[in-house]
PDB file of C-alpha atoms and ligand atoms in Angstrom:
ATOM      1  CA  UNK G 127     -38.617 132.704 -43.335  1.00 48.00           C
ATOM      2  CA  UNK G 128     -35.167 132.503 -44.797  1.00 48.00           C
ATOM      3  CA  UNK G 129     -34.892 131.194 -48.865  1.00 57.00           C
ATOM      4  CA  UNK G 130     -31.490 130.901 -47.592  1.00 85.00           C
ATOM      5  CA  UNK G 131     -29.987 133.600 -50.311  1.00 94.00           C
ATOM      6  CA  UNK G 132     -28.231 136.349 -47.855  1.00 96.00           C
ATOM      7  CA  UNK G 133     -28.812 139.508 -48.138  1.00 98.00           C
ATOM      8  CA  UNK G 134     -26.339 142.905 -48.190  1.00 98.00           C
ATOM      9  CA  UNK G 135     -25.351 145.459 -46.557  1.00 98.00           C
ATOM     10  CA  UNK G 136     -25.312 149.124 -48.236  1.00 98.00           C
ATOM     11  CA  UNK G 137     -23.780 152.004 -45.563  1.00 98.00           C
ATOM     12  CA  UNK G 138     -23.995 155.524 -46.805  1.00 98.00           C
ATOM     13  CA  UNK G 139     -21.887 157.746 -44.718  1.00 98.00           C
ATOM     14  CA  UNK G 140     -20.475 161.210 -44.384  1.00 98.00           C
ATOM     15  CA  UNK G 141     -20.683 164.617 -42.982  1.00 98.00           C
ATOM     16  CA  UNK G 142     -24.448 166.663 -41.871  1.00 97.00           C
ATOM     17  CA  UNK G 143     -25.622 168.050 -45.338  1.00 97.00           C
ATOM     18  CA  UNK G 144     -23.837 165.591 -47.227  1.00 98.00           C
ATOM     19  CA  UNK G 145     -26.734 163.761 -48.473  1.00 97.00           C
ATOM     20  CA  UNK G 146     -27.274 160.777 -47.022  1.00 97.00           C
ATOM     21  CA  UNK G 147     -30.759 161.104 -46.174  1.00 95.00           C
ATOM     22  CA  UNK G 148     -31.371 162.020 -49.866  1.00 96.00           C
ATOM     23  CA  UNK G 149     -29.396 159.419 -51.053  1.00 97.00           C
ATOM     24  CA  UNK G 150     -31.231 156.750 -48.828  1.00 97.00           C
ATOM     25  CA  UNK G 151     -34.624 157.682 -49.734  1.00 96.00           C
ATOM     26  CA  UNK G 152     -33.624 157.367 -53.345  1.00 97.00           C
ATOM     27  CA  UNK G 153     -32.525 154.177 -53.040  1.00 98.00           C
ATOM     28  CA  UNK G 154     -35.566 152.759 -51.072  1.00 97.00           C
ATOM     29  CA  UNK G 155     -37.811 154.469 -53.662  1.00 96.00           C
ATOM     30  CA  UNK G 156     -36.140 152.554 -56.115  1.00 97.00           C
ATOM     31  CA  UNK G 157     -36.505 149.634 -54.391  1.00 97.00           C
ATOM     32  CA  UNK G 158     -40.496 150.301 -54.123  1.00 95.00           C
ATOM     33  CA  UNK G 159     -40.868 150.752 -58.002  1.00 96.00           C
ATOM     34  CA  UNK G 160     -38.865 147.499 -58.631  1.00 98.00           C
ATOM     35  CA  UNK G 161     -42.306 146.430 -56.164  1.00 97.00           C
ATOM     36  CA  UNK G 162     -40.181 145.473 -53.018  1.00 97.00           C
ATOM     37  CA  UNK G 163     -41.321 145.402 -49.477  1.00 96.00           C
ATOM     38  CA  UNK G 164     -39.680 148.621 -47.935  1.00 97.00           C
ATOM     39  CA  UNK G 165     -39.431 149.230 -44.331  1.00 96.00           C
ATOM     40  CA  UNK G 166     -37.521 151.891 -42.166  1.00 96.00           C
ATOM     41  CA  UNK G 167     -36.466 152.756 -39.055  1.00 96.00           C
ATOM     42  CA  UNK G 168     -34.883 155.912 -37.350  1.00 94.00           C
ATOM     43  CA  UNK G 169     -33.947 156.085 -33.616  1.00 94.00           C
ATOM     44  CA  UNK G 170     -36.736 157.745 -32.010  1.00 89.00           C
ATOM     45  CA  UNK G 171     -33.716 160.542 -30.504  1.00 67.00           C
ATOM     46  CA  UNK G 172     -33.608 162.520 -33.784  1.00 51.00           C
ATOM     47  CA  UNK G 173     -36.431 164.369 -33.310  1.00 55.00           C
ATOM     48  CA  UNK G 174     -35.578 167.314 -35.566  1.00 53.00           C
ATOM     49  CA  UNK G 175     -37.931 166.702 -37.573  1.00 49.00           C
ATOM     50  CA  UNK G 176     -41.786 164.699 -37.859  1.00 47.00           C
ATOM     51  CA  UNK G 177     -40.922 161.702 -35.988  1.00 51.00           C
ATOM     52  CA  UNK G 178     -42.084 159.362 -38.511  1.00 68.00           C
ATOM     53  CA  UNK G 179     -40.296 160.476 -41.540  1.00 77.00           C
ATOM     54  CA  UNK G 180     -36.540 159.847 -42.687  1.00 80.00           C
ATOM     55  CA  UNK G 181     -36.179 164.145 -43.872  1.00 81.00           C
ATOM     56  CA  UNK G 182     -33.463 165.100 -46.079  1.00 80.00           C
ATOM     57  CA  UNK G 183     -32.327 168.717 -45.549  1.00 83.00           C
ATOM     58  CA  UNK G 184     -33.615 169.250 -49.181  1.00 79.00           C
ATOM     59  CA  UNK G 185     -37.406 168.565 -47.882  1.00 78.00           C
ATOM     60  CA  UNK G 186     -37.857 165.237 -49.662  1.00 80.00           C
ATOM     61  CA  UNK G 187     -39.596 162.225 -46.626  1.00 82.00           C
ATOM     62  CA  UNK G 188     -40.180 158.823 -46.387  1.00 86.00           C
ATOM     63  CA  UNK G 189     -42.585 157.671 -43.993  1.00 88.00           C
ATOM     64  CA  UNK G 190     -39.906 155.473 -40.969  1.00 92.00           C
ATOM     65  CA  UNK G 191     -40.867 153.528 -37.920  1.00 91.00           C
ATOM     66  CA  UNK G 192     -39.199 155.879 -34.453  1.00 92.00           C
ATOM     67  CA  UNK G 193     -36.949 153.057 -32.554  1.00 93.00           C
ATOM     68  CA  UNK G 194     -36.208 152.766 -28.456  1.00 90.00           C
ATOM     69  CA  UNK G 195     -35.679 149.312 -28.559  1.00 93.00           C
ATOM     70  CA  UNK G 196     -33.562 147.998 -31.073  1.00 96.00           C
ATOM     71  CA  UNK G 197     -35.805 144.214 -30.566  1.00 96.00           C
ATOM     72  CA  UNK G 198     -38.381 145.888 -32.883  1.00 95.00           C
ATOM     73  CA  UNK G 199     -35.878 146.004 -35.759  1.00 97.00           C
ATOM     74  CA  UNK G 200     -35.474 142.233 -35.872  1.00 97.00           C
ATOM     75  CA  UNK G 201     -38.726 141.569 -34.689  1.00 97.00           C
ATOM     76  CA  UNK G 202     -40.265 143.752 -37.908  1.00 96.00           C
ATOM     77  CA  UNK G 203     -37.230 143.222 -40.207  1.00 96.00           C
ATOM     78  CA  UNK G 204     -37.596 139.211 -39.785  1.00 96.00           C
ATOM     79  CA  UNK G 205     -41.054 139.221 -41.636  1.00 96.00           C
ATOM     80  CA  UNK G 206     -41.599 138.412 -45.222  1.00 93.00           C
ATOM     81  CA  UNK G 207     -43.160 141.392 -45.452  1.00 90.00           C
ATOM     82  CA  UNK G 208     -39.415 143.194 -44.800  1.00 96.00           C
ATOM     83  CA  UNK G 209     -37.250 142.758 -48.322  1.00 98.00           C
ATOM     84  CA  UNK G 210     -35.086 146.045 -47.897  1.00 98.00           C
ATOM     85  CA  UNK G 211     -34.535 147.414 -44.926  1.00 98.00           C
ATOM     86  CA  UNK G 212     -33.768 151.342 -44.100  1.00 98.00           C
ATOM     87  CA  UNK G 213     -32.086 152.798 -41.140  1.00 98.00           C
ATOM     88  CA  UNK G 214     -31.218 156.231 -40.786  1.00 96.00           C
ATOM     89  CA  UNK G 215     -29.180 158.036 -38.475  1.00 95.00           C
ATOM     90  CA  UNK G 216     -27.692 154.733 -37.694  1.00 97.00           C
ATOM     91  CA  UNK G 217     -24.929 156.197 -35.668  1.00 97.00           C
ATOM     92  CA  UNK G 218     -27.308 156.672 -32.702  1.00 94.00           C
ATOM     93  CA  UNK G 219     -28.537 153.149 -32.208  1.00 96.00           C
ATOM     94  CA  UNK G 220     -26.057 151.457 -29.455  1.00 95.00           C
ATOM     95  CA  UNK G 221     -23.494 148.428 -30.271  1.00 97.00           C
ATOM     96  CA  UNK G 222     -26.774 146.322 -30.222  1.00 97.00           C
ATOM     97  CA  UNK G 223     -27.229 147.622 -33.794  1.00 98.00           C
ATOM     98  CA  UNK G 224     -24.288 145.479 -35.099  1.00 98.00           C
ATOM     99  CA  UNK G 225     -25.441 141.815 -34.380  1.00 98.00           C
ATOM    100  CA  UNK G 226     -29.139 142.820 -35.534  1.00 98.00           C
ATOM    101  CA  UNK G 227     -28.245 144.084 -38.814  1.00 98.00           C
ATOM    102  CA  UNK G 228     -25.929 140.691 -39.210  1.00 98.00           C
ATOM    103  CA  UNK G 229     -28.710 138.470 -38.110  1.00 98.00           C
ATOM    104  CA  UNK G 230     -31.149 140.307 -41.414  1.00 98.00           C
ATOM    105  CA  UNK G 231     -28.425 140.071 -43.664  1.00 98.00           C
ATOM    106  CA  UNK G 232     -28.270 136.150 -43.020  1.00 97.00           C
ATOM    107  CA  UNK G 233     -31.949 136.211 -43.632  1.00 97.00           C
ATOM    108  CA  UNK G 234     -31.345 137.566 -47.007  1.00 98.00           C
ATOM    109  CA  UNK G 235     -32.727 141.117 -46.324  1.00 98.00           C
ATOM    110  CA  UNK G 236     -30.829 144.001 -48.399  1.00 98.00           C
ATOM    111  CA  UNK G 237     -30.127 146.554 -45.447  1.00 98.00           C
ATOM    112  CA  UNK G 238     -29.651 150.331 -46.580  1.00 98.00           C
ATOM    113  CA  UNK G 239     -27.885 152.325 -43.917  1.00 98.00           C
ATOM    114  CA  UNK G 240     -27.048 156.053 -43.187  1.00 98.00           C
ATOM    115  CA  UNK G 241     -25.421 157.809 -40.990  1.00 98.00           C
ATOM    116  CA  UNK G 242     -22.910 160.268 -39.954  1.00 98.00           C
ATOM    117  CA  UNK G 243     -19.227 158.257 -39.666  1.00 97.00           C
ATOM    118  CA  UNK G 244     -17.394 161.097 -37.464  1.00 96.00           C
ATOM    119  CA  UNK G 245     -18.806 162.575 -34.528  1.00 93.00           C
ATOM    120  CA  UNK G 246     -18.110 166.737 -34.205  1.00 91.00           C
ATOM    121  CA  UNK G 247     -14.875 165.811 -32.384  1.00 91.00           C
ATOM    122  CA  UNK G 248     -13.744 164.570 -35.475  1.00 94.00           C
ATOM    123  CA  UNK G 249     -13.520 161.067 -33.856  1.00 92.00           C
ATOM    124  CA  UNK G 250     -15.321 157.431 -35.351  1.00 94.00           C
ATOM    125  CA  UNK G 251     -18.828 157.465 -34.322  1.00 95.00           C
ATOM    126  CA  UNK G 252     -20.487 154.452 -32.446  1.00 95.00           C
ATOM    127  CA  UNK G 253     -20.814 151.595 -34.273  1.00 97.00           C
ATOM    128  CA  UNK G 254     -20.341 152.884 -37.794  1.00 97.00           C
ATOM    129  CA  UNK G 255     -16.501 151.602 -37.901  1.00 97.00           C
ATOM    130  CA  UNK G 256     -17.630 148.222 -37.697  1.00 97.00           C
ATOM    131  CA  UNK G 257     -20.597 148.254 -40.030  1.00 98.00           C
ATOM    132  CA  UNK G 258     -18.143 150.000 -42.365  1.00 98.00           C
ATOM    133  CA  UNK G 259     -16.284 146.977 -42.139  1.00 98.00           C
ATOM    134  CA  UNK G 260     -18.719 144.524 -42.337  1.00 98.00           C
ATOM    135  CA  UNK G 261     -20.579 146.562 -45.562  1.00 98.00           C
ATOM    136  CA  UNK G 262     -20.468 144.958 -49.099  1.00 98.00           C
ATOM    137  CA  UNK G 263     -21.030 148.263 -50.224  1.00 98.00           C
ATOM    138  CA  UNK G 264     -19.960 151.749 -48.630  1.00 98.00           C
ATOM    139  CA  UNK G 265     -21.282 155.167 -50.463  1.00 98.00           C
ATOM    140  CA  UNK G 266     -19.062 158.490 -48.429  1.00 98.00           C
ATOM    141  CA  UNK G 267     -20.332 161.340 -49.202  1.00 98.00           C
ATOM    142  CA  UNK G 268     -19.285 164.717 -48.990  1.00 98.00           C
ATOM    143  CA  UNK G 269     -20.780 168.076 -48.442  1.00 98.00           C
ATOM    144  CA  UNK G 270     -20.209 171.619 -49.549  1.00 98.00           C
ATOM    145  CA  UNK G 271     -17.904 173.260 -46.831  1.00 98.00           C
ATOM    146  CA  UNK G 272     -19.968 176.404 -45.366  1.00 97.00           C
ATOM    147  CA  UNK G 273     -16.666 178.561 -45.448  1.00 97.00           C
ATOM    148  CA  UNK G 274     -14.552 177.720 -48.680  1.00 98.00           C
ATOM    149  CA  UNK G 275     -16.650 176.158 -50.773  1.00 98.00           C
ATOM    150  CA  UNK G 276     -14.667 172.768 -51.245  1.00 98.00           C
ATOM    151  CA  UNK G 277     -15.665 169.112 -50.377  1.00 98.00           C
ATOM    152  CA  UNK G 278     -16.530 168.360 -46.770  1.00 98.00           C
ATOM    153  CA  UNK G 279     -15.487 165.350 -44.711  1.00 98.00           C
ATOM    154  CA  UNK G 280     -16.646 167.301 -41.218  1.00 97.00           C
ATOM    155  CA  UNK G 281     -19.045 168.041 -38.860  1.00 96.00           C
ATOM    156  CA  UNK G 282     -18.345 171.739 -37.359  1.00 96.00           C
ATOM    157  CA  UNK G 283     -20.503 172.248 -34.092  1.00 92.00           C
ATOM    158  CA  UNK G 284     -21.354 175.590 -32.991  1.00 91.00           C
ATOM    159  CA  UNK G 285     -22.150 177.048 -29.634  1.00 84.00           C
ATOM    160  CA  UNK G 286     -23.143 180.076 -29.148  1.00 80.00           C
ATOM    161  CA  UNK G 287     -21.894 180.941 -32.679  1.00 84.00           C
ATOM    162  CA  UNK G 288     -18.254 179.745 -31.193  1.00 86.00           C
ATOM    163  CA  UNK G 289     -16.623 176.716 -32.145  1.00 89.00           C
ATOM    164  CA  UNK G 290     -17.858 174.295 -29.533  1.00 88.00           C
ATOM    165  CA  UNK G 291     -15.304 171.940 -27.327  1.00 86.00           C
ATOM    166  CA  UNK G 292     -14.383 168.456 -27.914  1.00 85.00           C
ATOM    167  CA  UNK G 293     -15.728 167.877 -24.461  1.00 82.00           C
ATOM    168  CA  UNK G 294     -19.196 169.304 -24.653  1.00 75.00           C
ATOM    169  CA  UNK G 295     -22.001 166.185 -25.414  1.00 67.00           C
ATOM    170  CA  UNK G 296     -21.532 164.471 -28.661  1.00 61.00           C
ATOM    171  CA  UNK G 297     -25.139 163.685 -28.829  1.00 57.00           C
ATOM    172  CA  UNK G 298     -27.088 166.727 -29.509  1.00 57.00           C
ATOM    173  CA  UNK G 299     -29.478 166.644 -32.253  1.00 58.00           C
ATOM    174  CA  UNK G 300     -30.435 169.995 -32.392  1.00 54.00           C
ATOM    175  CA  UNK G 301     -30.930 173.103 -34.511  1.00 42.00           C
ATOM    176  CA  UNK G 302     -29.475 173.106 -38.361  1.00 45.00           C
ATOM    177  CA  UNK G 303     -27.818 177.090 -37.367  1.00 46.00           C
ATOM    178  CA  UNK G 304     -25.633 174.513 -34.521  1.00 82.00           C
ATOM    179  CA  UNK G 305     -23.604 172.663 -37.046  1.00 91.00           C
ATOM    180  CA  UNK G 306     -22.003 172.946 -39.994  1.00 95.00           C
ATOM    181  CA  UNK G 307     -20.168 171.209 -43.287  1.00 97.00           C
ATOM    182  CA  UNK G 308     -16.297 172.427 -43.121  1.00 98.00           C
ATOM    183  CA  UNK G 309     -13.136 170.528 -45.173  1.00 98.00           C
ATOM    184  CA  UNK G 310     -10.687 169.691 -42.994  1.00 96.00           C
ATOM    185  CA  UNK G 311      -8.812 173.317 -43.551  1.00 97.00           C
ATOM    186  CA  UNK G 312     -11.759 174.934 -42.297  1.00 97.00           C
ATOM    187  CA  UNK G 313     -12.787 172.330 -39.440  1.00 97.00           C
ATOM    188  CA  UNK G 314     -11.751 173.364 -35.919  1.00 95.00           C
ATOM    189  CA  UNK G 315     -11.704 172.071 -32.642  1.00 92.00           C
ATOM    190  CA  UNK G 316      -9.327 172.155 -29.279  1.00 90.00           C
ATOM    191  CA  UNK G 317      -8.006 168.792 -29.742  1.00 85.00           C
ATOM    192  CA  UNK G 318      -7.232 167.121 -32.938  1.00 79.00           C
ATOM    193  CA  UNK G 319      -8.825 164.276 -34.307  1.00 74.00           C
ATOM    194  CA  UNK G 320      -5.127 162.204 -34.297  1.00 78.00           C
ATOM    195  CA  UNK G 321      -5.698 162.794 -29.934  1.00 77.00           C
ATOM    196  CA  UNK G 322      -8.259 159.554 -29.960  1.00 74.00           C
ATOM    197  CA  UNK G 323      -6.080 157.265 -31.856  1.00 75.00           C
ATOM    198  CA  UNK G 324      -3.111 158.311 -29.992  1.00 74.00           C
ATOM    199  CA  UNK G 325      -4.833 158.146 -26.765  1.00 71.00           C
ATOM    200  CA  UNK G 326      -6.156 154.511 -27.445  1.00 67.00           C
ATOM    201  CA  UNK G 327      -2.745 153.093 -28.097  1.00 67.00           C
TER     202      UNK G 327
HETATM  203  P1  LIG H  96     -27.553 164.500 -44.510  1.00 54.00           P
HETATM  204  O1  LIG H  96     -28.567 163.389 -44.310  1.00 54.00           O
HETATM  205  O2  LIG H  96     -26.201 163.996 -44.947  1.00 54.00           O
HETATM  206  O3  LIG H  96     -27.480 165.474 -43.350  1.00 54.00           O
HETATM  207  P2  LIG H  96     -29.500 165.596 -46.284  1.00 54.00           P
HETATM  208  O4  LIG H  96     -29.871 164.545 -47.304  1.00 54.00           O
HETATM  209  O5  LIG H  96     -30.439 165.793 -45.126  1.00 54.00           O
HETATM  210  O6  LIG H  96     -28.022 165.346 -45.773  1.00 54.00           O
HETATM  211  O7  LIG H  96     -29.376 167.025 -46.973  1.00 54.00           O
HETATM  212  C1  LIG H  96     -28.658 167.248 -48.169  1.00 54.00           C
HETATM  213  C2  LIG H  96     -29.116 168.598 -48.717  1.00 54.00           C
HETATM  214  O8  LIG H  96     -28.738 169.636 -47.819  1.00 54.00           O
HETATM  215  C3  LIG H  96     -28.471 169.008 -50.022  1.00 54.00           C
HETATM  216  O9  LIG H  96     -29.128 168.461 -51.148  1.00 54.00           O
HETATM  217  C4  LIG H  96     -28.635 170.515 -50.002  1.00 54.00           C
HETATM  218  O10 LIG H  96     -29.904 170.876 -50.513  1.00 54.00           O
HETATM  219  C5  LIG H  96     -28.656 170.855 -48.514  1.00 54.00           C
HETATM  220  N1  LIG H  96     -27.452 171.546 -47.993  1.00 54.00           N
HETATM  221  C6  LIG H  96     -27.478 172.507 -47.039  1.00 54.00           C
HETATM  222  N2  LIG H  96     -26.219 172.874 -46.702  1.00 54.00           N
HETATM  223  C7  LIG H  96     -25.373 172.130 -47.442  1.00 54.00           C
HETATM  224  C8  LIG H  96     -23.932 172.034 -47.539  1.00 54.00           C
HETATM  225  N3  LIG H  96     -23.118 172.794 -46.797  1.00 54.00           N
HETATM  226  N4  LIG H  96     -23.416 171.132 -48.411  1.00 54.00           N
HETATM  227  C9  LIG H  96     -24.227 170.361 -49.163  1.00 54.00           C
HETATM  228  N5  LIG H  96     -25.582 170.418 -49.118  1.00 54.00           N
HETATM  229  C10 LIG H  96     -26.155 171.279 -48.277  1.00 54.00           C
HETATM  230 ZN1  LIG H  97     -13.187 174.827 -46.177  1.00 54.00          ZN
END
């Protein structure tokens, strides 16, 4: 199974819109000219979009396997068949995620993740501090901020058309017209992102 060579891990992270689902698919397409085994996963939640496709905003796909239990990422990702693994939206998947992606990279499997490293409260989101940590490699990308034009770190969620609360859900995959790309000028929300680190001390 293992030729005992470990493997890597590769996180690409940063706003909605930033481009980490283009950037992702570009990398595993790479990786399928250079004739390696691709596979990819997605947590079945995001269902924005075809289920079985990673979608970039931009339109481009690549055809992903829709996880509930995170047992069928090892299970698949252990085969020889399984070179370079994808995950995107990696945020979603729960703390299980962390040990899982560990246990490939000792198998010498090149893991490719993306996903969005603050939540709309501004705040760290799920497990991505850690497998920001544990990355050899980390890619953070920004987007174009819908009001000003300059680089984007943030997530801006919209109800109603309103800024939305740091209190309302943070897991809503929804509608495109519900969030936007803002800098952190243009980013706004009731409670600053310095109340989680202050509150956790
Ligand atoms: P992510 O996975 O980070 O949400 P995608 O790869 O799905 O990003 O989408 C990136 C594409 O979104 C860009 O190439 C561009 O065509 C489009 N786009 C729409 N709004 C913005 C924005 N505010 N900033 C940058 N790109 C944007
Ligand atoms: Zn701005």
């Amino acid at each position: 199974m293992s030729s005992g060579k470990k493997g890597s891990l590769e996180i690409i992270c940063g706003p909605m819109f930033s481009g980490k689902s283009e950037e992702l698919i570009r990398r595993l397409r790479r990786a399928k000219i250079a004739q390696q085994h691709v596979m990819v996963f997605k947590p079945s939640i995001d269902n924005r979009h075809m289920i079985e496709c990673v979608t970039s905003h931009n339109g481009s796909k690549l055809d992903a396997f829709p996880v509930d239990d995170l047992k069928v990422i090892l299970d698949q990702g252990s085969k020889d068949s399984a070179q370079v693994i994808g995950l995107d939206e990696v945020q979603f998947f729960d703390a299980g995620i962390v040990p899982i992606i560990c246990s490939l990279i000792d198998m010498g499997k090149r893991v490719v993740a993306a996903g969005l490293d603050l939540d709309f409260r501004g705040a760290p989101f799920g497990s991505m501090p850690l497998l920001l940590a544990i990355a050899d490699h980390v890619t953070k990308l920004q987007a174009i901020c819908t009001l000003c034009g300059k680089d984007a770190n943030f997530t801006q969620r919209l109800v109603d058309g309103k800024v939305a609360r740091h209190d309302d859900p943070i897991i809503l995959v929804g509608a495109q017209e519900a969030y936007q790309a803002r800098c952190r000028q243009c980013y706004s929300i009731d409670k600053q992102p310095s109340f989680y680190y202050m509150s956790a001390l």
